[in-house]
């Protein structure tokens, strides 16, 4: 009897100290103590040797002992399972989830590219306000009030002050430069402009321009042509041809529009070039003497050329984008296609 009680105490101490670092050790515990040939069963077997009058007390003791062992087993099992839940069960050496990085907007990329080409030719970059006064947007540019050519650029006026408007072209920045600097002047003016147009695949109420201006003594139309020719080759590649068509702008004389051979069909004729083989990319000309005079530059001493292009148009040609609205819809499926950082 005494011996059995001692054994029970020993086992109790043993199981309290039992550690099960894994599921196998938990199972080994079960087999050793609770299995059909386990220690608990063996001790239960001692019952038959106990005198009848002590059977009741001994039975209670044995029961309590069995429950202690079972409780310990359940505790070890639960600890093991919860450990398995939080255990690292994947390959921690695998690369993590990539951080989502944005990309530049295609309009910014192409604008930067245009700017960098002209910078290499020695052009400085100038910016100006988007809310302009009538003088810098129109008056100085040889478009006095009631001039019919104002209709070419459907203007948003500011309700509080009829002299204010949203600039319709970045020529207004050129006016500010001519007003404040002395020739030689060689600047490009990138920026957003606004026109009251119905939004469609080919027109929007705002778009982006890069306009350029070069004023010095003896600047000629040949300089203009060569500058723009260089630009086209850098922008679209050496195989692209250019042609100039006579045109009209109030602020230049003579004026021209420049076409490039169609990038899609190589000049053979397709839908994009409306089967002409040519697409228009910019307006240009020699700065009108009246404009120079308006802004305090002596037209007898200086001549200059100017040009202006739409960044959206160049981008659409470069990437064969057919709908202008895509640029301002902020659809990441569209935007994430332009990942090259420029
Ligand atoms: N300012 C003109 C426009 O917005 C473009 C242009 C600039 C044309 C300079 C000729 C010379 O349409």
Short mmCIF file of N, CA and C and ligand atoms in Angstrom, two decimals, residues 153 168-169 171 195 209 211 249 251-252 283-285 306-308, ligand 1:
data_model
loop_
_atom_site.label_atom_id
_atom_site.label_comp_id
_atom_site.label_asym_id
_atom_site.label_seq_id
_atom_site.Cartn_x
_atom_site.Cartn_y
_atom_site.Cartn_z
N UNK A 153 -9.84 80.04 -80.06
CA UNK A 153 -9.53 79.45 -78.75
C UNK A 153 -10.68 79.76 -77.80
N UNK A 168 -5.32 80.14 -72.54
CA UNK A 168 -5.70 79.21 -73.60
C UNK A 168 -4.47 78.64 -74.29
N UNK A 169 -3.33 79.25 -74.03
CA UNK A 169 -2.05 78.72 -74.55
C UNK A 169 -0.93 79.25 -73.66
N UNK A 171 1.58 80.70 -74.68
CA UNK A 171 2.15 81.91 -75.28
C UNK A 171 2.13 83.05 -74.26
N UNK A 195 -9.45 75.22 -72.62
CA UNK A 195 -10.33 75.72 -73.69
C UNK A 195 -11.72 75.13 -73.50
N UNK A 209 0.63 71.95 -73.05
CA UNK A 209 1.40 72.43 -74.19
C UNK A 209 2.86 72.58 -73.82
N UNK A 211 5.38 75.32 -75.49
CA UNK A 211 5.63 76.33 -76.53
C UNK A 211 7.07 76.78 -76.41
N UNK A 249 -1.53 82.22 -87.76
CA UNK A 249 -1.67 82.56 -86.34
C UNK A 249 -1.48 84.06 -86.25
N UNK A 251 -0.09 85.77 -84.05
CA UNK A 251 1.17 86.20 -83.42
C UNK A 251 2.41 85.81 -84.19
N UNK A 252 2.25 85.16 -85.34
CA UNK A 252 3.43 84.83 -86.15
C UNK A 252 3.17 85.19 -87.62
N UNK A 283 2.16 73.98 -84.34
CA UNK A 283 2.06 75.24 -85.07
C UNK A 283 3.32 76.05 -84.80
N UNK A 284 3.70 76.87 -85.77
CA UNK A 284 4.95 77.62 -85.58
C UNK A 284 4.99 78.83 -86.52
N UNK A 285 6.02 79.62 -86.40
CA UNK A 285 6.17 80.75 -87.31
C UNK A 285 7.19 81.74 -86.77
N UNK A 306 8.72 81.11 -83.03
CA UNK A 306 7.96 80.52 -81.93
C UNK A 306 7.27 79.27 -82.44
N UNK A 307 7.02 78.38 -81.53
CA UNK A 307 6.27 77.17 -81.90
C UNK A 307 5.47 76.71 -80.69
N UNK A 308 4.45 75.93 -80.94
CA UNK A 308 3.64 75.42 -79.83
C UNK A 308 3.08 74.06 -80.19
N1 LIG B 1 -0.24 79.31 -79.39
C1 LIG B 1 -0.63 78.46 -80.47
C2 LIG B 1 -1.78 77.58 -80.01
O1 LIG B 1 -1.97 77.40 -78.84
C3 LIG B 1 0.49 77.58 -80.94
C4 LIG B 1 1.58 78.36 -81.57
C5 LIG B 1 2.62 78.86 -80.82
C6 LIG B 1 1.56 78.59 -82.94
C7 LIG B 1 3.63 79.59 -81.41
C8 LIG B 1 2.57 79.32 -83.53
C9 LIG B 1 3.59 79.79 -82.78
O2 LIG B 1 -2.52 77.07 -80.82
#
